[in-house]
Coordinates of N, CA, C and O and ligand atoms in Angstrom, one line a residue:
M1 N 0.8 -1.2 0.0 CA 0.0 0.0 0.0 C 0.9 1.3 0.0 O 1.8 1.3 0.7
S2 N 0.5 2.2 -0.8 CA 1.3 3.4 -0.9 C 0.9 4.4 0.2 O -0.2 4.4 0.7
F3 N 1.8 5.3 0.4 CA 1.6 6.5 1.3 C 2.1 7.7 0.7 O 3.1 7.7 -0.1
K4 N 1.6 8.9 1.2 CA 2.1 10.2 0.7 C 3.5 10.4 1.4 O 3.5 10.7 2.7
A5 N 4.5 10.5 0.7 CA 5.9 10.8 1.3 C 6.0 12.2 1.5 O 6.7 12.6 2.4
C6 N 5.7 13.0 0.4 CA 5.9 14.4 0.4 C 5.1 15.0 -0.7 O 4.4 14.3 -1.4
S7 N 5.4 16.4 -1.0 CA 4.7 17.0 -2.1 C 5.8 17.3 -3.1 O 7.0 17.5 -2.7
L8 N 5.4 17.4 -4.4 CA 6.4 17.9 -5.4 C 7.1 19.1 -4.9 O 8.3 19.3 -5.2
Q9 N 6.4 20.1 -4.3 CA 6.9 21.4 -3.9 C 8.1 21.2 -2.8 O 8.8 22.1 -2.6
D10 N 8.1 20.1 -2.1 CA 9.0 19.9 -1.1 C 10.4 19.5 -1.7 O 11.4 19.5 -1.0
L11 N 10.4 19.1 -3.0 CA 11.6 18.6 -3.7 C 12.4 19.7 -4.5 O 11.7 20.6 -5.1
T12 N 13.6 19.6 -4.5 CA 14.4 20.5 -5.2 C 15.2 19.7 -6.3 O 15.8 18.7 -6.0
P13 N 15.1 20.1 -7.6 CA 15.8 19.4 -8.6 C 17.3 19.2 -8.3 O 18.0 20.1 -7.9
G14 N 17.7 17.9 -8.5 CA 19.1 17.6 -8.2 C 19.4 17.3 -6.7 O 20.6 17.2 -6.3
E15 N 18.4 17.3 -5.9 CA 18.6 17.1 -4.5 C 17.7 16.0 -3.9 O 16.8 15.7 -4.6
G16 N 18.1 15.5 -2.8 CA 17.4 14.5 -2.1 C 16.6 15.0 -0.9 O 17.0 16.0 -0.3
L17 N 15.6 14.2 -0.5 CA 14.8 14.6 0.7 C 14.6 13.4 1.5 O 14.2 12.4 1.1
R18 N 15.1 13.5 2.8 CA 15.1 12.3 3.6 C 13.7 12.3 4.3 O 13.3 13.2 4.8
I19 N 13.1 11.1 4.3 CA 11.8 10.8 4.9 C 12.1 9.9 6.0 O 12.4 8.7 5.8
D20 N 11.9 10.3 7.2 CA 12.3 9.3 8.4 C 11.0 9.0 9.2 O 11.1 8.5 10.3
S21 N 9.8 9.2 8.5 CA 8.6 8.7 9.2 C 8.4 7.2 8.9 O 7.5 6.5 9.4
V22 N 9.3 6.6 8.0 CA 9.3 5.1 7.9 C 10.7 4.6 8.3 O 11.6 5.4 8.4
S23 N 10.7 3.4 8.7 CA 12.0 2.8 9.2 C 12.3 1.5 8.4 O 11.5 0.6 8.3
P24 N 13.5 1.5 7.8 CA 14.5 2.5 7.8 C 14.1 3.7 6.9 O 13.2 3.5 6.1
P25 N 14.6 4.9 7.1 CA 14.3 6.0 6.3 C 14.5 5.8 4.8 O 15.4 5.1 4.4
I26 N 13.8 6.6 4.0 CA 13.9 6.5 2.6 C 14.3 7.9 2.1 O 14.2 9.0 2.8
A27 N 14.8 8.0 0.9 CA 15.2 9.3 0.3 C 14.4 9.5 -1.0 O 14.4 8.6 -1.8
I28 N 13.8 10.6 -1.2 CA 13.2 10.9 -2.5 C 14.0 11.9 -3.2 O 14.5 12.9 -2.7
F29 N 14.2 11.6 -4.5 CA 15.0 12.5 -5.3 C 14.1 13.0 -6.5 O 13.4 12.3 -7.1
L30 N 14.3 14.3 -6.8 CA 13.8 14.9 -8.0 C 15.0 15.2 -8.9 O 15.9 16.0 -8.5
T31 N 15.1 14.5 -10.1 CA 16.3 14.8 -10.9 C 16.2 16.1 -11.7 O 15.0 16.6 -11.8
E32 N 17.2 16.6 -12.2 CA 17.2 17.8 -13.1 C 16.3 17.5 -14.3 O 15.8 18.5 -14.9
E33 N 16.1 16.3 -14.6 CA 15.3 15.9 -15.8 C 13.8 15.9 -15.4 O 12.9 15.7 -16.3
G34 N 13.5 16.0 -14.1 CA 12.2 16.0 -13.6 C 11.6 14.7 -13.3 O 10.4 14.6 -13.0
T35 N 12.4 13.6 -13.2 CA 11.8 12.3 -12.7 C 12.0 12.3 -11.2 O 13.0 12.9 -10.6
V36 N 11.1 11.5 -10.6 CA 11.1 11.4 -9.1 C 11.4 9.9 -8.8 O 10.8 9.0 -9.4
H37 N 12.3 9.7 -7.8 CA 12.8 8.4 -7.4 C 12.8 8.3 -5.9 O 13.0 9.2 -5.2
A38 N 12.6 7.1 -5.4 CA 12.7 6.8 -4.0 C 13.6 5.5 -3.7 O 13.4 4.4 -4.4
I39 N 14.5 5.7 -2.9 CA 15.4 4.5 -2.5 C 15.6 4.6 -1.0 O 15.3 5.6 -0.3
D40 N 16.2 3.6 -0.4 CA 16.6 3.6 1.0 C 17.6 4.8 1.2 O 18.5 5.0 0.4
D41 N 17.4 5.4 2.3 CA 18.4 6.7 2.5 C 19.7 6.2 3.0 O 20.6 7.0 2.9
T42 N 19.8 5.1 3.7 CA 21.1 4.8 4.4 C 22.0 4.1 3.4 O 21.6 3.0 2.8
C43 N 23.2 4.5 3.3 CA 24.2 3.9 2.4 C 24.4 2.4 3.0 O 24.3 2.2 4.2
T44 N 24.8 1.6 2.1 CA 25.0 0.2 2.5 C 26.4 -0.1 3.1 O 26.7 -1.1 3.6
H45 N 27.3 0.9 3.0 CA 28.6 0.8 3.5 C 28.8 1.2 5.0 O 29.2 0.5 5.8
Q46 N 28.3 2.5 5.2 CA 28.3 2.9 6.6 C 27.0 3.8 6.8 O 26.3 4.1 5.8
D47 N 26.9 4.3 8.0 CA 25.7 5.0 8.3 C 25.6 6.5 7.7 O 25.9 7.5 8.5
A48 N 25.4 6.6 6.4 CA 25.5 8.0 5.8 C 24.1 8.1 5.1 O 23.5 7.1 4.6
S49 N 23.6 9.4 5.1 CA 22.3 9.7 4.4 C 22.5 10.0 2.9 O 23.0 11.0 2.6
L50 N 22.0 9.1 2.1 CA 22.1 9.4 0.6 C 21.4 10.6 0.3 O 21.7 11.2 -0.8
A51 N 20.3 11.0 1.0 CA 19.6 12.3 0.6 C 20.5 13.5 0.6 O 20.3 14.5 0.0
A52 N 21.7 13.4 1.3 CA 22.6 14.5 1.4 C 23.7 14.3 0.3 O 24.7 15.0 0.3
G53 N 23.5 13.4 -0.5 CA 24.5 13.1 -1.6 C 24.4 14.0 -2.8 O 23.6 14.8 -2.9
W54 N 25.2 13.7 -3.8 CA 25.3 14.5 -4.9 C 24.7 13.7 -6.1 O 25.0 12.6 -6.3
V55 N 23.7 14.4 -6.8 CA 23.0 13.6 -7.9 C 23.4 14.0 -9.3 O 23.5 15.2 -9.5
E56 N 23.7 13.1 -10.1 CA 24.0 13.3 -11.5 C 23.6 12.1 -12.3 O 24.0 10.9 -11.9
D57 N 23.1 12.3 -13.5 CA 22.8 11.2 -14.4 C 22.0 10.1 -13.7 O 22.3 8.9 -13.9
C58 N 21.0 10.4 -13.0 CA 20.1 9.5 -12.3 C 20.9 8.6 -11.3 O 20.6 7.4 -11.2
R59 N 22.0 9.0 -10.8 CA 22.8 8.3 -9.7 C 23.0 9.3 -8.6 O 23.0 10.5 -8.8
V60 N 23.1 8.7 -7.4 CA 23.4 9.6 -6.3 C 24.8 9.1 -5.7 O 25.0 7.9 -5.5
E61 N 25.7 10.0 -5.4 CA 27.0 9.7 -4.8 C 26.9 9.8 -3.4 O 26.4 10.9 -2.8
C62 N 27.3 8.8 -2.6 CA 27.3 8.9 -1.1 C 28.2 10.1 -0.7 O 29.2 10.2 -1.1
P63 N 27.6 10.8 0.3 CA 28.4 12.0 0.8 C 29.7 11.6 1.6 O 30.6 12.5 1.7
L64 N 29.8 10.3 2.0 CA 31.1 9.9 2.7 C 32.1 9.4 1.9 O 33.3 9.8 2.0
H65 N 31.9 8.6 1.0 CA 32.9 7.9 0.1 C 32.4 8.0 -1.3 O 31.6 8.8 -1.7
E66 N 33.1 7.3 -2.2 CA 32.8 7.6 -3.6 C 31.8 6.6 -4.3 O 31.6 6.6 -5.5
S67 N 31.2 5.7 -3.6 CA 30.2 4.8 -4.2 C 29.0 5.6 -4.7 O 28.5 6.6 -4.0
T68 N 28.5 5.3 -5.9 CA 27.3 5.9 -6.3 C 26.2 4.8 -6.6 O 26.5 3.6 -6.9
F69 N 24.9 5.2 -6.4 CA 23.9 4.2 -6.5 C 22.9 4.8 -7.6 O 22.5 5.9 -7.7
S70 N 22.3 3.8 -8.3 CA 21.4 4.1 -9.4 C 20.1 4.5 -8.7 O 19.6 3.8 -7.9
L71 N 19.5 5.6 -9.2 CA 18.1 5.9 -8.6 C 17.1 5.0 -9.2 O 16.0 4.9 -8.6
R72 N 17.4 4.5 -10.3 CA 16.4 3.6 -11.0 C 16.4 2.2 -10.5 O 15.4 1.6 -10.3
T73 N 17.6 1.7 -10.3 CA 17.7 0.2 -10.0 C 18.3 0.0 -8.5 O 18.1 -1.1 -8.0
G74 N 18.9 1.0 -7.9 CA 19.5 0.8 -6.6 C 20.9 0.2 -6.7 O 21.6 0.1 -5.7
A75 N 21.4 -0.2 -7.8 CA 22.6 -0.9 -8.0 C 23.8 0.1 -7.7 O 23.8 1.3 -8.0
V76 N 24.9 -0.5 -7.0 CA 26.1 0.3 -6.7 C 27.1 0.2 -7.7 O 27.2 -0.9 -8.4
D77 N 27.9 1.2 -8.0 CA 28.9 1.1 -9.1 C 30.3 0.6 -8.7 O 30.9 -0.1 -9.4
Q78 N 30.7 1.0 -7.4 CA 32.0 0.6 -7.0 C 32.2 0.6 -5.5 O 31.4 1.2 -4.8
P79 N 33.2 -0.2 -5.0 CA 33.4 0.0 -3.5 C 33.7 1.4 -3.1 O 34.1 2.2 -3.9
P80 N 33.6 1.7 -1.7 CA 33.5 0.7 -0.7 C 32.2 0.1 -0.5 O 32.1 -1.0 0.1
A81 N 31.1 0.7 -1.0 CA 29.8 0.0 -0.8 C 29.8 -1.2 -1.7 O 30.3 -1.1 -2.9
K82 N 29.3 -2.3 -1.3 CA 29.2 -3.6 -2.1 C 27.8 -3.9 -2.5 O 27.6 -4.6 -3.5
K83 N 26.9 -3.5 -1.7 CA 25.5 -4.0 -1.9 C 24.7 -2.7 -2.4 O 24.9 -1.6 -2.0
G84 N 23.6 -2.9 -3.2 CA 22.8 -1.9 -3.6 C 21.8 -1.5 -2.6 O 21.7 -2.2 -1.5
V85 N 21.0 -0.5 -2.9 CA 19.9 -0.1 -2.0 C 18.6 -0.5 -2.6 O 18.5 -0.7 -3.8
R86 N 17.6 -0.6 -1.7 CA 16.2 -0.9 -2.3 C 15.7 0.3 -3.0 O 15.9 1.4 -2.7
V87 N 14.9 -0.1 -4.0 CA 14.2 1.1 -4.7 C 12.7 0.9 -4.4 O 12.2 -0.3 -4.4
H88 N 12.1 2.0 -4.2 CA 10.6 2.0 -3.9 C 9.9 2.6 -5.0 O 10.4 3.4 -5.7
T89 N 8.6 2.1 -5.2 CA 7.8 2.5 -6.3 C 7.2 3.9 -6.0 O 6.6 4.2 -5.0
V90 N 7.4 4.8 -7.0 CA 6.9 6.2 -6.9 C 5.7 6.4 -7.9 O 5.8 6.0 -9.0
E91 N 4.7 7.1 -7.3 CA 3.5 7.4 -8.2 C 3.2 8.9 -7.9 O 3.2 9.2 -6.7
L92 N 2.9 9.7 -8.9 CA 2.5 11.0 -8.7 C 1.0 11.2 -8.7 O 0.4 10.6 -9.7
D93 N 0.4 11.8 -7.8 CA -1.0 12.1 -7.8 C -1.2 13.6 -7.7 O -1.2 14.1 -6.5
G94 N -1.3 14.3 -8.8 CA -1.2 15.7 -8.6 C 0.1 16.1 -8.1 O 1.2 15.7 -8.7
D95 N 0.2 16.9 -7.0 CA 1.4 17.3 -6.3 C 1.9 16.3 -5.3 O 3.0 16.4 -4.7
D96 N 1.1 15.3 -5.0 CA 1.4 14.3 -4.0 C 2.4 13.2 -4.6 O 2.1 12.7 -5.7
V97 N 3.4 13.0 -3.8 CA 4.4 11.9 -4.2 C 4.1 10.7 -3.3 O 4.3 10.8 -2.1
L98 N 3.5 9.7 -4.0 CA 3.1 8.6 -3.3 C 4.1 7.5 -3.5 O 4.7 7.3 -4.5
V99 N 4.5 6.8 -2.4 CA 5.5 5.8 -2.4 C 5.0 4.4 -1.9 O 4.3 4.4 -0.9
E100 N 5.3 3.4 -2.6 CA 4.9 2.0 -2.1 C 6.3 1.3 -1.8 O 7.2 1.3 -2.7
L101 N 6.4 1.0 -0.6 CA 7.7 0.5 -0.1 C 8.0 -0.9 -0.7 O 7.1 -1.7 -0.7
S102 N 9.3 -1.1 -0.9 CA 9.7 -2.5 -1.4 C 9.5 -3.5 -0.2 O 9.7 -3.1 0.9
Q103 N 9.2 -4.7 -0.7 CA 9.0 -5.8 0.3 C 10.3 -6.5 0.6 O 10.4 -7.4 1.5
D104 N 11.4 -6.1 -0.1 CA 12.7 -6.8 0.1 C 13.3 -6.4 1.4 O 13.0 -5.3 1.9
A105 N 14.2 -7.2 1.9 CA 14.9 -6.8 3.1 C 15.9 -5.8 2.7 O 16.6 -5.8 1.7
P106 N 16.1 -4.7 3.6 CA 17.1 -3.6 3.4 C 18.4 -4.1 3.5 O 18.7 -4.9 4.3
N107 N 19.4 -3.5 2.8 CA 20.8 -3.8 2.9 C 21.4 -2.7 3.8 O 22.1 -1.8 3.3
L108 N 21.2 -2.9 5.1 CA 21.7 -1.8 6.0 C 23.2 -2.1 6.3 O 23.6 -3.3 6.4
P109 N 23.9 -1.0 6.6 CA 25.3 -1.3 6.9 C 25.5 -1.8 8.3 O 24.6 -1.8 9.1
P110 N 26.7 -2.4 8.7 CA 26.9 -3.0 10.0 C 26.6 -2.0 11.0 O 27.0 -0.8 11.0
G111 N 26.0 -2.4 12.1 CA 25.7 -1.6 13.2 C 24.4 -0.7 13.2 O 24.0 -0.1 14.1
V112 N 23.8 -0.7 12.0 CA 22.5 0.1 11.8 C 21.4 -0.9 11.9 O 21.3 -1.9 11.1
K113 N 20.5 -0.7 12.9 CA 19.3 -1.5 13.0 C 18.0 -0.7 12.7 O 18.0 0.5 12.8
I114 N 17.0 -1.5 12.4 CA 15.7 -0.8 12.1 C 15.0 -0.6 13.4 O 15.0 -1.5 14.2
Ligands
FES1 S1 29.2 5.4 3.7 FE1 28.5 5.3 1.7 S2 30.3 4.7 0.5 FE2 30.9 4.7 2.5

């Protein structure tokens, strides 16, 4: 079942928004191209918020190290992170950004619990 994560007006092109009303938190991204994506906010390497990362070409770079994650598939490109993040389904209803959470188990880094 989907829930309203935020409004389109809450999002800035090229930036992420952390949503911590769900556990683990998720990050919503509005790309410069105008697409909206939702992935798990916590990097799979260490406890870093991907919403604070740098977005380019539909990928987000972790703010701590150099791994980048695809906003479309969650796949990671290179170490130190080894596992991808979950991708959540996004639907737009007018200005509402609706998210349906993935049922997969999250790939949380060591020491981070839900
Ligand atoms: S914490 Fe994200 S790559 Fe290290």
